[in-house]
Short mmCIF file of C-alpha atoms in Angstrom, two decimals:
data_model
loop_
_atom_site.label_atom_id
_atom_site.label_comp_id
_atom_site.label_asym_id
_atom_site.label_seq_id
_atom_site.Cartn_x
_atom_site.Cartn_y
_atom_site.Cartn_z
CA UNK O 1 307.49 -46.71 187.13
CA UNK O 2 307.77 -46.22 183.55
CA UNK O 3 308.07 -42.66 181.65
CA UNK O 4 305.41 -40.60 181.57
CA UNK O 5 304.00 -39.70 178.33
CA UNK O 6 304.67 -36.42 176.78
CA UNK O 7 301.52 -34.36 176.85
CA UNK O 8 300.29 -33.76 173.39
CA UNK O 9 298.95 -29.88 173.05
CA UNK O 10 296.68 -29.20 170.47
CA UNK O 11 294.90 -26.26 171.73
CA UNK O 12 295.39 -23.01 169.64
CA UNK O 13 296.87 -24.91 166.50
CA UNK O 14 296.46 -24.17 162.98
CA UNK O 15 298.12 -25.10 159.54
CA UNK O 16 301.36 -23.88 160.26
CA UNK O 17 301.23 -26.24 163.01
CA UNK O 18 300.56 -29.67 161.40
CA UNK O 19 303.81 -31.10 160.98
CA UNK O 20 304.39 -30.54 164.72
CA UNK O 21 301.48 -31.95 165.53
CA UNK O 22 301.90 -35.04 163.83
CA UNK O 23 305.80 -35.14 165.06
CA UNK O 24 304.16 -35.39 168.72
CA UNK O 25 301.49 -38.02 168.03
CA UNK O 26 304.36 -40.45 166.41
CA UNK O 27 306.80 -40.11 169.65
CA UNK O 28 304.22 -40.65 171.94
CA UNK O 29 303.31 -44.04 170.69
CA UNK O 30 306.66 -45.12 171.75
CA UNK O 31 305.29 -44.54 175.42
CA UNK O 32 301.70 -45.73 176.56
CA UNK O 33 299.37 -43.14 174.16
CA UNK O 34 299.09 -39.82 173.34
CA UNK O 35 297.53 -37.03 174.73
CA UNK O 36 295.00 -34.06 173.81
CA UNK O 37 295.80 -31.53 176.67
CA UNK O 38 292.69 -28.09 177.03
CA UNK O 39 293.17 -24.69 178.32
CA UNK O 40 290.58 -24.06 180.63
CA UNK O 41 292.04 -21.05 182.49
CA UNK O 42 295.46 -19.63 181.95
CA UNK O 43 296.39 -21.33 185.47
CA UNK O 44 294.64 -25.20 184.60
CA UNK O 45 294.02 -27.43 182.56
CA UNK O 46 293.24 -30.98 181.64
CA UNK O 47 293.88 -33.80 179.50
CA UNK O 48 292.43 -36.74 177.84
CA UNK O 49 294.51 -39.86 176.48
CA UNK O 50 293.87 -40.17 172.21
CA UNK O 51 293.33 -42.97 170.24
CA UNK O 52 293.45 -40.75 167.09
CA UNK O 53 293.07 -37.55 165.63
CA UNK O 54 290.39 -38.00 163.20
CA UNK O 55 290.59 -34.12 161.83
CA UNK O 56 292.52 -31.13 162.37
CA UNK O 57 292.30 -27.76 160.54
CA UNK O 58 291.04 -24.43 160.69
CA UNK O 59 288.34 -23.09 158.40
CA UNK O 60 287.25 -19.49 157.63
CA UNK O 61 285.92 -19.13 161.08
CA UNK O 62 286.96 -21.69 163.95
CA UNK O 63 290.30 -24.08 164.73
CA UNK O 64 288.54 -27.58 164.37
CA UNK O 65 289.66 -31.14 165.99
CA UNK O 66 287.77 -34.12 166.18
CA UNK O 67 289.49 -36.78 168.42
CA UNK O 68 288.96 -40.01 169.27
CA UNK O 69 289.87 -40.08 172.67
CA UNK O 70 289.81 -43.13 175.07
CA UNK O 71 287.66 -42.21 177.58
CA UNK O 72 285.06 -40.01 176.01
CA UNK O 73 284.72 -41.38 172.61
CA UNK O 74 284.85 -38.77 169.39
CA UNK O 75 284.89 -35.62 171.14
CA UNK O 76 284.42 -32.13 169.09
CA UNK O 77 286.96 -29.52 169.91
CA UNK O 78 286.49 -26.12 168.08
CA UNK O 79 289.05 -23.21 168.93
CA UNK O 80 290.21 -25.40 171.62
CA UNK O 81 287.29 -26.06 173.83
CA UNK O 82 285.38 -29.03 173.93
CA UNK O 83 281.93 -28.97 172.41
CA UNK O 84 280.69 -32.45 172.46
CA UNK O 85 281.62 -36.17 173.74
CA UNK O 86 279.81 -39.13 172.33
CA UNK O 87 279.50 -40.84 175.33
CA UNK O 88 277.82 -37.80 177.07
CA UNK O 89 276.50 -35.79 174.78
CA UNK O 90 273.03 -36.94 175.57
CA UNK O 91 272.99 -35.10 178.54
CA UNK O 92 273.99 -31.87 176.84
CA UNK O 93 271.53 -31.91 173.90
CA UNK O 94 268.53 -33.27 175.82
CA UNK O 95 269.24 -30.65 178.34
CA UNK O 96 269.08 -27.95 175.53
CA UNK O 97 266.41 -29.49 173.42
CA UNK O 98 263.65 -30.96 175.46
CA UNK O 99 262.65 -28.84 178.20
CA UNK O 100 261.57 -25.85 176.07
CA UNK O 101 259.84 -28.33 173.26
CA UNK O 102 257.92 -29.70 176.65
CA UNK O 103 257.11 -26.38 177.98
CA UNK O 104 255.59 -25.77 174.91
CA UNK O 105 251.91 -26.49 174.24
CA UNK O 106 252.64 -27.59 170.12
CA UNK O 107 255.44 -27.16 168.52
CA UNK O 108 256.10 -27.43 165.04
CA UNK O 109 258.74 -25.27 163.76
CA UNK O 110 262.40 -25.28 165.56
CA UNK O 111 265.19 -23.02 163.89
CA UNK O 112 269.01 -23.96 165.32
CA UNK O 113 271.73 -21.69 166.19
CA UNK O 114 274.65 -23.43 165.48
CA UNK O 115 274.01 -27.28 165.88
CA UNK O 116 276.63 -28.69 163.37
CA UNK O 117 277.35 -31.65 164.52
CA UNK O 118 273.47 -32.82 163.91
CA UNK O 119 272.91 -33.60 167.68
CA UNK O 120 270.45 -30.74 168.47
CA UNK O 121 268.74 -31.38 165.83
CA UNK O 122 268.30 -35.44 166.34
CA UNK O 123 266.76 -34.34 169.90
CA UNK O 124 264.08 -32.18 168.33
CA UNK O 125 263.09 -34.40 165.89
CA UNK O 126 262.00 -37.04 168.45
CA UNK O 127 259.25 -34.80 168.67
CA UNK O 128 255.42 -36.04 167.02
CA UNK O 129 254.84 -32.86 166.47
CA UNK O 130 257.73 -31.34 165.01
CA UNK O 131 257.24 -30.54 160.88
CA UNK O 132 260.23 -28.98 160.26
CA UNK O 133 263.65 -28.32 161.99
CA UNK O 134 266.22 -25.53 160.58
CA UNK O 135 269.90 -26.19 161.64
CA UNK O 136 271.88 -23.07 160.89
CA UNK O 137 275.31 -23.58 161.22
CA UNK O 138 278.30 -20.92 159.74
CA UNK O 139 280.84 -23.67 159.11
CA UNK O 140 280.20 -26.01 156.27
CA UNK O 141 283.58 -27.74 157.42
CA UNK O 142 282.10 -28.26 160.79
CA UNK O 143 279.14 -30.16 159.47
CA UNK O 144 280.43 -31.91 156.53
CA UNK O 145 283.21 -33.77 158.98
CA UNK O 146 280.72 -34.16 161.41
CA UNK O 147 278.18 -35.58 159.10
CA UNK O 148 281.39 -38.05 157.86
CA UNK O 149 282.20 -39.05 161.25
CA UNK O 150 279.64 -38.76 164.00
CA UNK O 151 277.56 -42.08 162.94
CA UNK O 152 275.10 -41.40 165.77
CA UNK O 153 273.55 -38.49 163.80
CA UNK O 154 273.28 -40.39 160.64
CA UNK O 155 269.59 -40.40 160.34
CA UNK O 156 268.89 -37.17 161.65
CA UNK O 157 271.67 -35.46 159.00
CA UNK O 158 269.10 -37.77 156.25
CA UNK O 159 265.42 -36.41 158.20
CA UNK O 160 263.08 -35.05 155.44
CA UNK O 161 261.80 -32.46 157.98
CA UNK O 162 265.72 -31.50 158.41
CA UNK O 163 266.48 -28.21 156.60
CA UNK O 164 270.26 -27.47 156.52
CA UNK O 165 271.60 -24.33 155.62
CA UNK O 166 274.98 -23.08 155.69
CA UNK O 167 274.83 -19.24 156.70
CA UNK O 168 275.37 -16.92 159.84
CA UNK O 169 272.67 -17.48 162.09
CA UNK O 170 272.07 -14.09 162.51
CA UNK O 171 271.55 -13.31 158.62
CA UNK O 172 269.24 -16.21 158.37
CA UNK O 173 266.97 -14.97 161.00
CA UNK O 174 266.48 -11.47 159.25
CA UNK O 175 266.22 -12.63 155.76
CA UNK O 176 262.92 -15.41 156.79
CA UNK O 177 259.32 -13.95 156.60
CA UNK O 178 258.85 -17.22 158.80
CA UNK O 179 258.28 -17.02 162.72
CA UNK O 180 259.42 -20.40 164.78
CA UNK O 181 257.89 -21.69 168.01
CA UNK O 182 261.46 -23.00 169.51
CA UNK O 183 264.59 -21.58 168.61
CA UNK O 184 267.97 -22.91 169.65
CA UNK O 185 271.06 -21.12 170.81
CA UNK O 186 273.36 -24.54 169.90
CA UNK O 187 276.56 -22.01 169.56
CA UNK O 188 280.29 -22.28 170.57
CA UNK O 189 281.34 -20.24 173.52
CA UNK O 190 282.05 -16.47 173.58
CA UNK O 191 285.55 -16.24 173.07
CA UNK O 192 287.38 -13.01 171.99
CA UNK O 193 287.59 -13.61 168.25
CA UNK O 194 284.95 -16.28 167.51
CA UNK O 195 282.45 -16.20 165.33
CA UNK O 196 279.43 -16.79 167.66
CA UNK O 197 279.61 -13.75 170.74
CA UNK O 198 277.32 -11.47 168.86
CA UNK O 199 274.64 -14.04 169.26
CA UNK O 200 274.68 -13.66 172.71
CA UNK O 201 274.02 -9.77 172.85
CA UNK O 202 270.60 -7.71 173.45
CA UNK O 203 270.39 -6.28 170.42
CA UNK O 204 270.31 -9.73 168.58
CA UNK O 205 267.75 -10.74 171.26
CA UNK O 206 265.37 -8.11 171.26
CA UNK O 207 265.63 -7.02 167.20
CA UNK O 208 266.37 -10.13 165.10
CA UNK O 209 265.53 -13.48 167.65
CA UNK O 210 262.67 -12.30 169.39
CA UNK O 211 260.90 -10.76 166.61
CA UNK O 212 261.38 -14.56 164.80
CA UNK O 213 259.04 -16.09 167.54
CA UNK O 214 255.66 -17.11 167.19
CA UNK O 215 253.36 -15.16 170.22
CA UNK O 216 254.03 -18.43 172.72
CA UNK O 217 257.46 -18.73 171.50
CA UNK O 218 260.14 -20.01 173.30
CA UNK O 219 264.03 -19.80 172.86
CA UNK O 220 266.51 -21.59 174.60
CA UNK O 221 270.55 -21.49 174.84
CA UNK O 222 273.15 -22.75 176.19
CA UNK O 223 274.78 -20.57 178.56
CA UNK O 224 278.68 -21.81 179.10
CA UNK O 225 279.89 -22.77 182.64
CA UNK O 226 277.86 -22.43 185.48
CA UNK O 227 280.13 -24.11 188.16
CA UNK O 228 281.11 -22.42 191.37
CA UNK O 229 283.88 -20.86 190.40
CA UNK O 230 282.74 -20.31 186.64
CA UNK O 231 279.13 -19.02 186.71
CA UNK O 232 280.37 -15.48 186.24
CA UNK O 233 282.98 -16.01 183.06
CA UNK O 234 279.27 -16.05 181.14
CA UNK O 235 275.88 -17.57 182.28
CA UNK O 236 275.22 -14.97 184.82
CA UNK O 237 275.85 -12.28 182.06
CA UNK O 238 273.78 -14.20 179.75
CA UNK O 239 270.93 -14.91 182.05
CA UNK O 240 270.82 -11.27 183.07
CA UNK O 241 270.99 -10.19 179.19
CA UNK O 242 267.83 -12.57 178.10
CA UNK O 243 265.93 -10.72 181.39
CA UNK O 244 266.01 -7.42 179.71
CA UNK O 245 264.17 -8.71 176.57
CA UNK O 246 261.88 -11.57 177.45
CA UNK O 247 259.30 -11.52 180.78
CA UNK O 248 259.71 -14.93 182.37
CA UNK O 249 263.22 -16.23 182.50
CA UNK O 250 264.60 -19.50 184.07
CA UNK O 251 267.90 -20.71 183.81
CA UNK O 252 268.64 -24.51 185.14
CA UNK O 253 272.30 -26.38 185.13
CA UNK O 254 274.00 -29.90 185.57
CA UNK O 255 277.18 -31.16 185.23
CA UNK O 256 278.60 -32.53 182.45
CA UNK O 257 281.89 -34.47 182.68
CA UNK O 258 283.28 -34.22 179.27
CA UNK O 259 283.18 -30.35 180.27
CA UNK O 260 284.96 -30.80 183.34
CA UNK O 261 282.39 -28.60 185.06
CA UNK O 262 278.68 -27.86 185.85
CA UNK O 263 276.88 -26.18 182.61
CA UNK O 264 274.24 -23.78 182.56
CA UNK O 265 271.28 -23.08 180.03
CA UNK O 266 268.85 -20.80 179.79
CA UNK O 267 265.18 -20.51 178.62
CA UNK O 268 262.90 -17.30 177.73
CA UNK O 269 259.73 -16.83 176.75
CA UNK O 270 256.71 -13.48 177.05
CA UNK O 271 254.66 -16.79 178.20
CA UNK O 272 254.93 -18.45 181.73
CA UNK O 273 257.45 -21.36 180.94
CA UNK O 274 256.27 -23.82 184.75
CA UNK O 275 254.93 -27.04 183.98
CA UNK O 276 254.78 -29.43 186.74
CA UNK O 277 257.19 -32.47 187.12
CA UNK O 278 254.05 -34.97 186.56
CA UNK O 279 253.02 -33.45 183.50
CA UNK O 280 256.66 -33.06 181.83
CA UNK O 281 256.70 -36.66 182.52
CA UNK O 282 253.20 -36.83 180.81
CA UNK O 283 254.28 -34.93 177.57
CA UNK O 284 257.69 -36.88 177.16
CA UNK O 285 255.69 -40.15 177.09
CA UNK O 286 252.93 -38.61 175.03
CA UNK O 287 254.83 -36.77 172.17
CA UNK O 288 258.35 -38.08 171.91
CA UNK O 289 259.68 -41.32 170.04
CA UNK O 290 261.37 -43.35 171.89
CA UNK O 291 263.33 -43.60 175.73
CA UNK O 292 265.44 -39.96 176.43
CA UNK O 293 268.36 -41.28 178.94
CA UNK O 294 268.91 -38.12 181.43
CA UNK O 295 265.45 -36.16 181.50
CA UNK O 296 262.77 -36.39 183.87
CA UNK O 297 260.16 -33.83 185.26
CA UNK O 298 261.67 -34.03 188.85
CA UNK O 299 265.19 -33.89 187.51
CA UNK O 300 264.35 -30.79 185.89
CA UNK O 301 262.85 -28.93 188.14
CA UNK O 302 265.68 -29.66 190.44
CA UNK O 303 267.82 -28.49 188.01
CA UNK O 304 266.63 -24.88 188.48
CA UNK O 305 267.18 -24.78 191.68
CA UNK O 306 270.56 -22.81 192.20
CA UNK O 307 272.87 -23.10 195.32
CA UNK O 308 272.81 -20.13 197.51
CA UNK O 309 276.24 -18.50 195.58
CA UNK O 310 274.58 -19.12 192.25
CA UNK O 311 271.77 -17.81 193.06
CA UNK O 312 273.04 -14.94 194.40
CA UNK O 313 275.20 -14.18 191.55
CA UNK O 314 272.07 -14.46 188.77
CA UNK O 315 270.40 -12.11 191.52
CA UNK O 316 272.92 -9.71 191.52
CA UNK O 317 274.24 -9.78 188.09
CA UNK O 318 274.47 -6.30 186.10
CA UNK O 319 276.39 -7.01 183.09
CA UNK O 320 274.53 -7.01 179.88
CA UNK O 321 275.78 -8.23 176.67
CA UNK O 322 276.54 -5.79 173.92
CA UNK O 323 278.52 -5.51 171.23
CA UNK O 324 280.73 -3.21 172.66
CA UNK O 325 280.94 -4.99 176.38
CA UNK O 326 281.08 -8.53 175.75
CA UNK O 327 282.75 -11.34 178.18
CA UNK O 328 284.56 -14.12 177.03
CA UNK O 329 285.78 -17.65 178.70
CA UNK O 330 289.14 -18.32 178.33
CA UNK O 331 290.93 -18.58 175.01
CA UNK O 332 291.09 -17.27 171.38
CA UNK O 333 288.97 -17.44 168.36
CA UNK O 334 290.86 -17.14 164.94
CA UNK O 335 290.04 -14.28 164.40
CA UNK O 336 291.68 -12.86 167.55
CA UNK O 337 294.79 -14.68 166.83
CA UNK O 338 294.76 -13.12 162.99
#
């Protein structure tokens, strides 16, 4: 057997930390490739063999990678977590996007949390109905090397009903007279020191987001891992937060293998959210352009049905999300490390 090749760690670095960076990438191609190695808990983690590093830097707010890596495709890494795979992605954004644009008798008006890479927003714009989409992201660096790379999301990033502004999501939301009938929680984990964990408390909920809906509203997030041994880093906590502010609640998960886990979402509205399998199918032929590739009315209502530990754990969940009492997955955000 041949030597194994070195494992190449990007995870956690940041200017000072280029030349090393590059140092590793040129030894390794003297063995088979190199290697983009993630923390996903202090005691595992996993790797996936590069092509290329496309990007690397860190901007006001986030550590940013975008690799080309052999198995996934370009893959989005922001403060060392993966955010997105091109050759899965699909099931993460239609996941987010279409059930609550399908539970939803009309809508017109979608406002996105986050959503830089332009994927989110390409899923809601398959909609008939949809006039106008709002893609709020913080990180102009974020979009601008996504828009440059990410080929996919080319027409969607060119959309005349695409509005894209640069801004805290939060700020955004106060400053518009306008109400929304979807929006989008498209962020970046919680971790300790990011930019996005204050989007994922009750007060945001109840006195800026909610507030922003029209009266059949619905909003949607993504919730973080919902495995078996990961529901209770975050979705639990956010499932249970989004209970305290909105009457009917239901959270649904699949796995995702870019992730290396099961992922959770959850979707709220004051109206009841059930539509039956045959008439999801219905809508999605009826008001969307074009084939999805992982949705389906049975699929999804199979997705909300929890195994018996998950479902005791959303049962039995406490924990709401302040400001003050906030959890975190694993791992830093900038502004931690600063």
């Amino acid at each position: 057997m041949g030597e194994a090749p070195e494992l190449l760690y990007i995870n956690g670095f940041g200017h000072d930390h280029d030349d090393q960076i590059e140092q590793h990438l040129t030894n390794n191609y003297d063995h088979d490739f190199s290697w983009y190695e993630e923390v996903i808990d202090d005691d595992l983690k996993w790797s996936f063999a590069l092509n290329s590093v496309l990007h690397k830097g860190t901007s006001d707010y986030q550590e940013i990678a975008l690799l080309d890596t052999k198995r996934f495709g370009k893959a989005l890494v922001i403060d060392g977590k993966m955010q997105s795979a091109e050759i899965d992605e699909f099931i993460y954004h239609e996941c987010l996007i279409h059930p609550p644009l399908l539970c939803h008798p009309n809508p017109k008006r979608v406002f996105i949390m986050g959503g830089g890479e332009g994927s989110a927003a390409r899923e809601s714009l398959k909609h008939k109905s949809i006039e106008k989409v709002i893609m709020c992201d913080i990180d102009q660096e974020v979009v601008d090397f996504c828009r440059k790379y990410l080929i996919t999301n080319k027409e969607a990033f060119a959309h005349k009903k695409l509005n894209l502004v640069i801004n805290d999501a939060k700020a955004e939301l106060e400053k518009r007279k306008e109400k929304f009938d979807i929006i989008v929680g498209d962020l970046a984990d919680p971790v300790e020191g990011g930019p996005c964990y204050q989007l994922y408390t009750k007060s945001f909920y109840e006195n800026i987001l909610k507030p922003k809906l029209n009266e059949n509203g619905i909003f949607v997030t993504q919730a973080g891992p919902a495995g078996i041994l990961t529901h209770k880093e975050v979705f639990t906590s956010i499932y249970n937060t989004i209970k305290q502010v909105f009457k009917y609640v239901m959270a649904y998960t699949t796995h995702v293998p870019s992730f290396a886990d099961t992922w959770g979402w959850v979707m709220a509205s004051d109206q009841p959210l059930f539509i039956g399998s045959e008439e999801m199918d219905k809508r999605m032929e009826e008001r969307i352009h074009g084939e999805l590739l992982y949705l389906t009315g049975d699929w999804f209502h199979s997705s909300t049905t929890m195994n018996k530990t998950l479902s005791q754990s959303l049962q039995n969940e406490t924990h709401v999300y302040t400001e003050e009492n906030a959890r975190f997955i694993p791992g830093h955000g900038v502004a931690y490390r600063h």
